CSV table of C-alpha atoms and ligand atoms in Angstrom, one decimal:
chain,number,residue,atom,x,y,z
A,23,MET,CA,18.8,1.8,23.7
A,24,THR,CA,16.3,0.9,21.0
A,25,ASP,CA,12.7,0.7,22.1
A,26,VAL,CA,11.6,-2.8,20.9
A,27,THR,CA,7.9,-1.9,21.2
A,28,GLU,CA,8.4,1.1,18.9
A,29,PRO,CA,7.0,0.3,15.4
A,30,LEU,CA,9.3,0.6,12.5
A,31,LEU,CA,6.9,3.1,11.0
A,32,ARG,CA,4.2,5.0,12.7
A,33,VAL,CA,1.9,7.3,10.7
A,34,ASP,CA,-0.2,9.7,12.7
A,35,ARG,CA,-3.1,11.6,11.1
A,36,LEU,CA,-1.3,12.2,7.8
A,37,VAL,CA,-2.9,14.6,5.4
A,38,LYS,CA,-2.0,15.5,1.8
A,39,HIS,CA,-4.2,18.0,0.0
A,40,TYR,CA,-3.4,19.4,-3.4
A,41,PRO,CA,-4.6,23.0,-3.7
A,42,ILE,CA,-6.9,23.9,-6.6
A,43,VAL,CA,-5.9,27.3,-7.9
A,44,SER,CA,-7.9,29.6,-10.2
A,45,GLY,CA,-7.0,32.9,-11.9
A,46,ALA,CA,-4.4,33.5,-14.7
A,47,VAL,CA,-2.9,36.5,-13.1
A,48,ARG,CA,-4.0,36.7,-9.5
A,49,LYS,CA,-3.9,33.1,-8.5
A,50,LYS,CA,-6.2,32.1,-5.7
A,51,GLN,CA,-6.8,28.8,-4.0
A,52,VAL,CA,-10.4,27.9,-4.6
A,53,GLY,CA,-10.4,24.4,-3.1
A,54,ALA,CA,-8.3,21.3,-2.5
A,55,ILE,CA,-8.1,17.7,-3.7
A,56,ARG,CA,-8.1,15.8,-0.4
A,57,ALA,CA,-5.9,12.8,-1.6
A,58,VAL,CA,-5.0,11.7,1.9
A,59,ASP,CA,-7.2,12.9,4.7
A,60,GLY,CA,-6.0,11.9,8.2
A,61,VAL,CA,-4.5,8.4,7.9
A,62,SER,CA,-2.9,6.6,10.8
A,63,PHE,CA,-1.3,3.2,11.0
A,64,GLU,CA,1.7,1.3,12.3
A,65,LEU,CA,4.1,-1.0,10.6
A,66,HIS,CA,6.1,-3.5,12.7
A,67,ARG,CA,9.4,-5.3,11.9
A,68,GLY,CA,8.9,-8.3,9.6
A,69,GLU,CA,5.2,-7.7,9.0
A,70,THR,CA,3.1,-6.8,5.9
A,71,LEU,CA,0.5,-4.1,5.9
A,72,GLY,CA,-1.9,-4.5,2.9
A,73,LEU,CA,-3.3,-1.1,1.7
A,74,VAL,CA,-6.3,-1.7,-0.4
A,75,GLY,CA,-8.9,0.5,-2.3
A,76,GLU,CA,-10.0,1.6,-5.7
A,77,SER,CA,-7.8,3.7,-7.9
A,78,GLY,CA,-7.9,7.3,-6.8
A,79,CYS,CA,-8.5,6.5,-3.1
A,80,GLY,CA,-5.1,8.0,-2.1
A,81,LYS,CA,-2.9,4.8,-1.7
A,82,SER,CA,-0.2,6.0,-4.0
A,83,THR,CA,-0.2,9.6,-2.7
A,84,LEU,CA,0.2,8.1,0.7
A,85,SER,CA,3.4,6.2,-0.3
A,86,GLN,CA,4.8,9.2,-2.1
A,87,THR,CA,4.3,11.3,1.0
A,88,LEU,CA,5.9,8.7,3.2
A,89,LEU,CA,9.0,8.8,1.0
A,90,ARG,CA,8.8,12.6,0.9
A,91,LEU,CA,8.6,12.6,-2.8
A,92,VAL,CA,5.7,15.1,-2.0
A,93,GLU,CA,5.5,17.2,1.2
A,94,PRO,CA,2.6,16.5,3.6
A,95,THR,CA,-0.1,19.1,4.3
A,96,ALA,CA,-0.3,18.0,8.0
A,97,GLY,CA,0.3,15.1,10.3
A,98,HIS,CA,3.3,13.0,11.2
A,99,ALA,CA,5.2,9.9,10.2
A,100,PHE,CA,7.9,8.4,12.3
A,101,TYR,CA,10.6,5.9,11.2
A,102,ARG,CA,12.1,4.2,14.3
A,103,GLY,CA,10.7,7.1,16.4
A,104,GLN,CA,12.3,9.8,14.1
A,105,ASP,CA,10.0,12.3,12.5
A,106,ILE,CA,10.4,11.7,8.7
A,107,PHE,CA,9.1,15.2,7.9
A,108,ALA,CA,11.7,16.9,10.1
A,109,MET,CA,14.7,15.0,8.8
A,110,SER,CA,17.8,16.8,7.6
A,111,ARG,CA,19.1,16.1,4.1
A,112,GLU,CA,21.6,13.6,5.4
A,113,GLU,CA,19.0,11.8,7.5
A,114,LEU,CA,16.6,11.7,4.6
A,115,LYS,CA,19.2,10.1,2.4
A,116,ALA,CA,19.8,7.4,5.1
A,117,PHE,CA,16.1,7.0,5.5
A,118,ARG,CA,15.6,6.5,1.7
A,119,ARG,CA,18.2,3.8,1.8
A,120,LYS,CA,16.2,1.9,4.3
A,121,VAL,CA,12.9,2.4,2.6
A,122,GLN,CA,12.7,1.2,-1.0
A,123,ILE,CA,9.9,1.0,-3.5
A,124,VAL,CA,8.8,-1.6,-6.1
A,125,PHE,CA,6.7,-0.1,-8.8
A,126,GLN,CA,3.5,-1.4,-10.5
A,127,ASP,CA,4.7,-1.4,-14.1
A,128,PRO,CA,7.9,-3.4,-14.6
A,129,PHE,CA,8.0,-2.3,-18.3
A,130,GLU,CA,8.2,1.4,-17.3
A,131,SER,CA,10.4,1.2,-14.2
A,132,LEU,CA,13.5,-0.2,-15.8
A,133,ASN,CA,15.7,1.9,-18.0
A,134,PRO,CA,15.7,0.1,-21.4
A,135,ARG,CA,19.2,1.5,-22.2
A,136,MET,CA,20.9,-0.1,-19.2
A,137,THR,CA,21.9,-3.7,-18.6
A,138,ILE,CA,20.4,-5.6,-15.8
A,139,GLY,CA,23.8,-5.4,-14.0
A,140,GLN,CA,23.9,-1.6,-14.4
A,141,ILE,CA,20.2,-1.3,-13.2
A,142,ILE,CA,21.0,-3.3,-10.0
A,143,ALA,CA,24.2,-1.4,-9.3
A,144,GLU,CA,22.7,2.0,-9.9
A,145,PRO,CA,21.7,2.6,-6.2
A,146,TRP,CA,25.3,1.9,-5.1
A,147,ALA,CA,26.5,4.9,-7.0
A,148,ILE,CA,24.1,7.1,-5.0
A,149,HIS,CA,24.7,5.4,-1.6
A,150,ARG,CA,28.5,4.9,-1.7
A,151,GLY,CA,30.2,2.5,0.6
A,152,ILE,CA,27.5,-0.2,0.6
A,153,VAL,CA,29.3,-2.4,-2.0
A,154,PRO,CA,32.9,-1.6,-3.1
A,155,ARG,CA,33.1,-1.1,-6.9
A,156,SER,CA,35.2,-4.1,-7.4
A,157,GLY,CA,32.6,-6.4,-5.7
A,158,GLN,CA,29.5,-4.9,-7.4
A,159,ARG,CA,29.3,-7.4,-10.3
A,160,ASN,CA,29.4,-10.4,-8.0
A,161,ARG,CA,26.9,-8.9,-5.6
A,162,ALA,CA,24.5,-8.0,-8.4
A,163,ALA,CA,24.8,-11.7,-9.6
A,164,GLU,CA,24.0,-12.9,-6.1
A,165,LEU,CA,20.9,-10.6,-5.9
A,166,LEU,CA,19.7,-11.9,-9.3
A,167,GLU,CA,20.0,-15.5,-8.0
A,168,LEU,CA,18.2,-14.5,-4.8
A,169,VAL,CA,15.2,-13.4,-6.9
A,170,GLY,CA,15.2,-16.5,-9.1
A,171,LEU,CA,17.2,-15.3,-12.1
A,172,LYS,CA,20.7,-16.3,-13.3
A,173,ALA,CA,24.1,-14.5,-13.2
A,174,LYS,CA,24.3,-14.9,-16.9
A,175,HIS,CA,21.4,-12.4,-17.2
A,176,LEU,CA,23.6,-9.5,-15.9
A,177,ASP,CA,24.6,-8.3,-19.4
A,178,ARG,CA,21.1,-8.5,-21.0
A,179,TYR,CA,18.6,-5.6,-21.4
A,180,PRO,CA,15.1,-5.3,-19.9
A,181,GLU,CA,13.4,-6.0,-23.3
A,182,GLN,CA,14.8,-9.5,-23.2
A,183,PHE,CA,12.7,-10.4,-20.1
A,184,SER,CA,9.1,-11.2,-19.5
A,185,GLY,CA,6.9,-9.1,-17.2
A,186,GLY,CA,7.3,-11.4,-14.3
A,187,GLN,CA,11.1,-11.5,-14.8
A,188,ARG,CA,11.3,-7.7,-15.0
A,189,GLN,CA,9.4,-7.4,-11.7
A,190,ARG,CA,12.0,-9.8,-10.2
A,191,ILE,CA,14.7,-7.5,-11.5
A,192,GLY,CA,12.8,-4.5,-9.8
A,193,VAL,CA,12.8,-6.5,-6.6
A,194,ALA,CA,16.6,-7.2,-6.9
A,195,ARG,CA,17.2,-3.5,-7.3
A,196,ALA,CA,15.0,-2.7,-4.3
A,197,ILE,CA,16.9,-5.0,-2.0
A,198,ALA,CA,20.4,-3.9,-3.2
A,199,LEU,CA,20.6,-1.4,-0.4
A,200,ASN,CA,19.6,-3.8,2.3
A,201,PRO,CA,16.4,-1.9,3.2
A,202,GLU,CA,14.1,-2.6,6.2
A,203,ILE,CA,10.9,-1.5,4.5
A,204,ILE,CA,9.7,-2.1,0.9
A,205,ILE,CA,6.7,-0.2,-0.4
A,206,CYS,CA,5.2,-2.5,-3.0
A,207,ASP,CA,3.0,-0.2,-5.1
A,208,GLU,CA,0.6,-2.6,-7.0
A,209,PRO,CA,3.6,-4.8,-7.9
A,210,VAL,CA,1.5,-7.6,-9.5
A,211,SER,CA,-1.4,-5.7,-11.0
A,212,ALA,CA,0.2,-5.5,-14.5
A,213,LEU,CA,1.1,-9.3,-14.5
A,214,ASP,CA,-0.9,-12.4,-15.6
A,215,VAL,CA,-2.7,-14.1,-12.8
A,216,SER,CA,-0.3,-17.2,-13.1
A,217,VAL,CA,2.7,-14.9,-12.7
A,218,GLN,CA,1.2,-12.9,-9.8
A,219,ALA,CA,1.4,-15.8,-7.4
A,220,GLN,CA,5.1,-16.4,-8.3
A,221,VAL,CA,6.0,-12.8,-7.5
A,222,VAL,CA,4.0,-12.8,-4.3
A,223,ASN,CA,5.7,-16.0,-3.2
A,224,LEU,CA,9.1,-14.5,-4.0
A,225,LEU,CA,8.2,-11.5,-1.8
A,226,GLN,CA,7.2,-13.8,1.0
A,227,ASP,CA,10.4,-15.8,0.8
A,228,LEU,CA,12.6,-12.6,0.8
A,229,GLN,CA,10.7,-11.3,3.8
A,230,LYS,CA,11.5,-14.5,5.8
A,231,GLU,CA,15.1,-14.5,4.7
A,232,LEU,CA,15.9,-10.8,5.0
A,233,GLY,CA,13.4,-9.7,7.8
A,234,LEU,CA,11.8,-7.2,5.5
A,235,SER,CA,8.6,-5.3,6.3
A,236,TYR,CA,6.2,-4.5,3.4
A,237,ILE,CA,3.5,-2.0,2.7
A,238,PHE,CA,1.7,-3.9,0.0
A,239,ILE,CA,-0.6,-1.6,-2.1
A,240,ALA,CA,-3.3,-3.3,-4.2
A,241,HIS,CA,-6.9,-2.8,-5.4
A,242,ASP,CA,-7.6,-6.6,-5.2
A,243,LEU,CA,-8.3,-7.9,-1.7
A,244,GLY,CA,-7.7,-11.5,-3.0
A,245,VAL,CA,-4.0,-10.7,-3.7
A,246,VAL,CA,-3.5,-9.0,-0.3
A,247,ARG,CA,-5.0,-12.0,1.6
A,248,HIS,CA,-2.0,-14.1,0.6
A,249,ILE,CA,0.6,-11.8,1.9
A,250,ALA,CA,-0.8,-9.3,4.5
A,251,ASP,CA,-0.7,-9.7,8.3
A,252,ARG,CA,-2.9,-6.6,8.6
A,253,VAL,CA,-5.0,-4.8,6.2
A,254,ALA,CA,-6.1,-1.1,5.8
A,255,VAL,CA,-9.0,-0.5,3.4
A,256,MET,CA,-9.0,3.1,2.0
A,257,TYR,CA,-11.8,5.0,0.5
A,258,LEU,CA,-11.6,8.6,-0.7
A,259,GLY,CA,-8.4,9.5,1.3
A,260,LYS,CA,-9.4,7.8,4.5
A,261,ILE,CA,-9.0,4.3,6.1
A,262,VAL,CA,-12.4,2.9,6.6
A,263,GLU,CA,-11.5,-0.5,8.1
A,264,TYR,CA,-8.2,-1.6,9.7
A,265,GLY,CA,-7.4,-5.0,11.3
A,266,ASN,CA,-5.6,-8.1,11.2
A,267,GLU,CA,-6.0,-10.2,8.0
A,268,SER,CA,-8.2,-12.9,9.4
A,269,ALA,CA,-10.6,-10.5,11.3
A,270,LEU,CA,-11.0,-8.3,8.2
A,271,PHE,CA,-11.6,-11.2,5.8
A,272,GLU,CA,-13.7,-13.3,8.0
A,273,GLU,CA,-15.7,-10.7,9.9
A,274,PRO,CA,-15.7,-7.5,7.7
A,275,ARG,CA,-17.6,-4.7,9.4
A,276,HIS,CA,-17.5,-2.0,6.8
A,277,PRO,CA,-19.9,-2.2,3.7
A,278,TYR,CA,-17.1,-1.0,1.4
A,279,THR,CA,-14.9,-4.0,2.5
A,280,GLU,CA,-17.9,-6.2,2.0
A,281,ALA,CA,-18.2,-5.0,-1.6
A,282,LEU,CA,-14.5,-5.5,-2.3
A,283,LEU,CA,-14.6,-9.0,-0.8
A,284,SER,CA,-17.6,-10.0,-2.8
A,285,ALA,CA,-15.5,-9.2,-6.0
A,286,VAL,CA,-12.9,-11.8,-5.0
A,287,PRO,CA,-13.5,-15.1,-6.9
A,288,VAL,CA,-15.1,-17.8,-4.6
A,289,ALA,CA,-12.4,-20.3,-5.4
A,290,ARG,CA,-10.0,-18.1,-3.4
A,291,PHE,CA,-11.9,-18.6,-0.2
A,292,GLU,CA,-12.1,-21.6,2.1
A,293,THR,CA,-15.9,-21.3,2.4
A,294,ALA,CA,-18.5,-20.2,-0.1
A,295,ARG,CA,-19.1,-16.5,-0.2
A,296,ARG,CA,-22.2,-14.4,-0.7
A,297,GLU,CA,-23.5,-12.8,-3.9
A,298,ARG,CA,-21.4,-10.2,-5.8
A,299,ILE,CA,-22.2,-6.7,-4.6
A,300,LEU,CA,-22.0,-4.2,-7.4
A,301,LEU,CA,-21.2,-0.7,-6.2
A,302,THR,CA,-23.3,1.7,-8.1
A,303,GLY,CA,-22.3,5.2,-9.0
A,304,GLU,CA,-18.9,6.8,-9.6
A,305,VAL,CA,-16.4,7.3,-6.8
A,306,PRO,CA,-17.1,10.9,-5.7
A,307,SER,CA,-14.3,13.5,-6.4
A,308,PRO,CA,-11.8,13.9,-3.6
A,309,ALA,CA,-12.1,17.6,-4.3
A,310,ASN,CA,-15.7,17.6,-3.1
A,311,PRO,CA,-16.3,14.5,-0.9
A,312,PRO,CA,-19.8,13.8,0.3
A,313,SER,CA,-21.0,15.0,3.7
A,314,GLY,CA,-21.0,12.7,6.6
A,315,CYS,CA,-19.7,9.2,5.7
A,316,ARG,CA,-17.9,9.5,2.4
A,317,PHE,CA,-19.2,6.2,1.3
A,318,HIS,CA,-22.9,7.0,1.8
A,319,THR,CA,-23.6,7.8,-1.9
A,320,ARG,CA,-22.8,4.2,-2.8
A,321,CYS,CA,-23.7,2.3,0.4
A,322,ARG,CA,-26.8,0.1,0.4
A,323,TYR,CA,-27.2,0.5,4.1
A,324,ALA,CA,-27.0,4.2,4.4
A,325,GLU,CA,-29.4,6.0,6.9
A,326,ASP,CA,-29.9,9.6,7.7
A,327,ILE,CA,-27.1,9.7,10.3
A,328,CYS,CA,-24.7,8.6,7.5
A,329,ARG,CA,-25.4,11.6,5.5
A,330,GLN,CA,-25.0,14.0,8.4
A,331,GLN,CA,-22.2,12.8,10.6
A,332,GLU,CA,-18.7,11.5,9.7
A,333,PRO,CA,-18.0,8.2,11.4
A,334,GLU,CA,-14.7,7.9,13.3
A,335,LEU,CA,-12.3,5.0,12.7
A,336,SER,CA,-12.6,3.1,16.1
A,337,PRO,CA,-12.8,-0.4,17.6
A,338,ARG,CA,-16.5,-0.4,18.1
A,339,GLY,CA,-16.3,-3.2,20.6
A,340,VAL,CA,-13.7,-5.3,18.7
A,341,PRO,CA,-10.2,-4.5,20.0
A,342,GLY,CA,-7.6,-4.3,17.1
A,343,HIS,CA,-10.3,-4.2,14.5
A,344,ASP,CA,-11.2,-0.6,13.7
A,345,THR,CA,-14.1,0.5,11.5
A,346,ALA,CA,-15.4,3.9,10.4
A,347,CYS,CA,-19.1,3.1,10.1
A,348,HIS,CA,-22.1,4.2,12.2
A,349,LEU,CA,-23.7,0.8,11.9
A,350,ALA,CA,-20.6,-1.4,12.3
A,351,ASP,CA,-21.8,-3.1,15.4
A,352,LYS,CA,-25.0,-4.3,13.7
A,353,PHE,CA,-22.9,-6.2,11.2
A,354,GLU,CA,-21.9,-9.6,12.6
A,355,GLY,CA,-20.6,-13.1,11.6
A,356,THR,CA,-18.7,-14.2,8.5
A,357,VAL,CA,-21.3,-12.8,6.3
A,358,LEU,CA,-22.0,-9.1,6.6
A,359,ARG,CA,-25.6,-9.0,7.7
A,360,TYR,CA,-27.7,-6.1,8.8
A,361,GLU,CA,-31.0,-7.3,10.1
A,362,ASP,CA,-33.0,-4.2,9.6
A,363,HIS,CA,-31.9,-3.7,6.0
A,364,GLN,CA,-34.7,-4.1,3.4
A,365,SER,CA,-33.2,-5.0,0.1
B,22,LIG,FE1,-22.7,2.8,5.0
B,22,LIG,FE2,-23.6,4.5,6.9
B,22,LIG,FE3,-21.6,2.7,7.4
B,22,LIG,FE4,-21.1,4.8,5.8
B,22,LIG,S1,-21.7,4.9,8.0
B,22,LIG,S2,-20.5,2.8,5.5
B,22,LIG,S3,-23.1,5.0,4.7
B,22,LIG,S4,-23.8,2.3,6.9
């Protein structure tokens, strides 16, 4: 019997380090790029988890590791209770049918030599038996209409479509195998702002209609707010804040989340927001992250303890809203305030 309380996906202290090797003849590992460094979260049926952070924070490595496009260094991930990293070839094939991905760049992700009909039907050649050959054209036409395009587009080529339409085609291809989870890897970042909302609305409509779960990766918290039920903010390979959408947006407790939020245009919020917080300094290298709290080199609240001890991601008095910050319980209200801070 299926355990209804078991999340669709459970990620437990997942680590992905890329070794840094030196020496032309005698190769020796001299370090590691800590792309993902102990990440845990859950994804439930029909929900959207927003995964947010600057480029290089580990979001895309995380999704590649979950799909086993790269192997993990440590940790576990369970799909319906089954360990993804212990799956046999056959199990992995079935898993990959159930977990699809929509890529950032619709211009790059569609083969320019294939018609739209061929692109949508391609997954059915790998996963046989989903749609019989004789019915594939009709089914591809249905999928196109489901994403807001027309059956007459089946014989056209990707270059004949706009960026937003190509992303719709990418979505049609992703749902062709009746997945349960779609990893949306910055699906609207390459699109004009006016088109972004249309694609986000389409994803929300499909979620309701098909019962899909999404991991929605973005660097813009404003986009995530419209679609996510829960949000994980990542910095240098770690989740630094994790909670439901309203808690995280209305009562952020991590200074990095505060800075990301301050970059979202005021018009996107129901209430006026505070001043823009400009993060100074480069994002440190994941090959050599700072001691203590990884954010301390850019944090305007940093104290001695921040440079010495790494903060754990924990509820800090707010169940279901986890923060990795030594000073989180001093930040309260809808505006992140820290009374002792002298600016
Ligand atoms: Fe800033 Fe310290 Fe909190 Fe890190 S632990 S985010 S440096 S206040």
